[in-house]
DNA sequence: TATGGTGCTTGACACCATGTCAAGGTCAAT
DNA sequence: ATTGACCTTGACATGGTGTCAAGCACCATA
């Protein structure tokens, strides 16, 4: 299977497949005599695993750890759970941060009459004179 | 005022001050005969404005628009409010996305016993066999 | 078989915001 | 005058992805 087909089958772009190979997240693909990369079903499975992990917000480094655990038949599920819970906590932290920014913005916007007049509490707030 | 003092006074790092100058977000600073950049209170105010905008999640491009509006004494507050509300909506969208990822992760983690045994619903979920 | 179109290769540049490091010049205080 | 802190520019890195370019491989059809 050539890289284009592997990309279509896994949902990971050709660009990112080459990238993951370069940074060592996945092993270098087999090559045909022409130099084309050659993929099999197992490779596609791995790529799909990576894509799902990314979709769940795991950074590359942690995806590497997940892949190790995945390939390790004797791993303890506790190790995986710990990674997942720590990721979930991080996501919550980030979401809370965004929410806090949003609330601050809405507070400013609420005090802004939002018409043709030039005075604007939002800009004053950004100046630091809120 | 030299760049280090301006950085300390505004909360924007020296690195980013130079960066903002290079990308044209702020005007090129005055220079002493030595070549050192020279800042006054007004410059620091601008930097602080930028920092607060960044803290509220505005991307650089929108900060440029905010700066224009800020400097424009005749601006309509409605224009500022529109920017702020659109930013708030974007923040909410992003937060919701993170929250959705988190929930998916927690769903998987909940089904994982998290002990020494190797079978793990989280990894199965990442494989796509959830 | 020749040709064309599509797919593959590598490499480079871009984004956005920020950090760090290096080599060299300047300032201020001792 | 020396020293140590500060400034200058430039380059490289991060993370995840896009795009573009030049050149080669593959396949089907004329």
Short mmCIF file of N, CA and C (backbone and C1' of nucleotides) in Angstrom, two decimals, chain B residues 13 15-16 20 34 36 54 60, chain C residues 16-20 25-27:
data_model
loop_
_atom_site.label_atom_id
_atom_site.label_comp_id
_atom_site.label_asym_id
_atom_site.label_seq_id
_atom_site.Cartn_x
_atom_site.Cartn_y
_atom_site.Cartn_z
N UNK B 13 7.63 40.28 27.19
CA UNK B 13 9.06 39.97 27.19
C UNK B 13 9.81 40.75 26.12
N UNK B 15 11.84 39.65 24.10
CA UNK B 15 11.73 38.85 22.88
C UNK B 15 10.49 39.22 22.09
N UNK B 16 9.36 39.31 22.77
CA UNK B 16 8.11 39.57 22.07
C UNK B 16 8.00 41.02 21.64
N UNK B 20 7.04 41.85 17.95
CA UNK B 20 5.90 42.67 17.56
C UNK B 20 6.35 43.81 16.66
N UNK B 34 23.46 54.77 20.33
CA UNK B 34 24.14 53.49 20.48
C UNK B 34 23.45 52.37 19.70
N UNK B 36 20.51 51.24 20.78
CA UNK B 36 19.53 50.70 21.73
C UNK B 36 18.14 51.26 21.43
N UNK B 54 -3.85 39.87 24.63
CA UNK B 54 -3.37 38.49 24.49
C UNK B 54 -3.93 37.63 25.62
N UNK B 60 -3.05 37.78 17.24
CA UNK B 60 -2.29 38.96 16.85
C UNK B 60 -3.04 39.87 15.88
P DC C 16 -0.25 34.05 11.69
"O5'" DC C 16 0.05 33.59 13.18
"C5'" DC C 16 -0.85 32.71 13.84
"C4'" DC C 16 -0.29 32.39 15.20
"C3'" DC C 16 0.39 33.58 15.88
"O3'" DC C 16 -0.28 33.77 17.10
"C1'" DC C 16 1.75 31.63 15.98
P DA C 17 -0.07 35.20 17.80
"O5'" DA C 17 0.86 34.78 19.04
"C5'" DA C 17 0.51 33.63 19.79
"C4'" DA C 17 1.70 33.19 20.61
"C3'" DA C 17 2.51 34.32 21.23
"O3'" DA C 17 2.50 34.12 22.62
"C1'" DA C 17 3.92 32.72 20.19
P DT C 18 3.16 35.12 23.59
"O5'" DT C 18 4.57 34.43 23.81
"C5'" DT C 18 4.61 33.07 24.24
"C4'" DT C 18 5.99 32.50 24.04
"C3'" DT C 18 7.15 33.33 24.58
"O3'" DT C 18 7.34 32.98 25.94
"C1'" DT C 18 7.67 32.02 22.64
P DG C 19 8.61 33.52 26.69
"O5'" DG C 19 9.72 32.43 26.39
"C5'" DG C 19 9.41 31.05 26.57
"C4'" DG C 19 10.66 30.24 26.27
"C3'" DG C 19 11.94 30.87 26.80
"O3'" DG C 19 12.63 29.95 27.65
"C1'" DG C 19 12.16 30.32 24.48
P DT C 20 14.00 30.43 28.32
"O5'" DT C 20 15.12 29.95 27.28
"C5'" DT C 20 15.13 28.62 26.79
"C4'" DT C 20 16.32 28.46 25.87
"C3'" DT C 20 17.60 29.12 26.40
"O3'" DT C 20 18.69 28.27 26.17
"C1'" DT C 20 17.11 29.93 24.26
P DG C 25 32.32 44.03 18.36
"O5'" DG C 25 31.29 45.09 18.95
"C5'" DG C 25 30.24 45.58 18.10
"C4'" DG C 25 29.26 46.38 18.95
"C3'" DG C 25 29.92 47.51 19.75
"O3'" DG C 25 29.08 48.66 19.71
"C1'" DG C 25 28.79 46.07 21.21
P DT C 26 29.55 49.96 20.54
"O5'" DT C 26 28.63 49.93 21.86
"C5'" DT C 26 27.21 49.91 21.72
"C4'" DT C 26 26.56 50.22 23.05
"C3'" DT C 26 27.12 51.42 23.81
"O3'" DT C 26 26.01 52.02 24.46
"C1'" DT C 26 27.30 49.53 25.17
P DC C 27 26.01 53.53 24.89
"O5'" DC C 27 25.63 53.42 26.43
"C5'" DC C 27 24.59 52.53 26.82
"C4'" DC C 27 24.74 52.19 28.29
"C3'" DC C 27 25.22 53.34 29.17
"O3'" DC C 27 24.24 53.54 30.17
"C1'" DC C 27 26.43 51.35 29.61
#
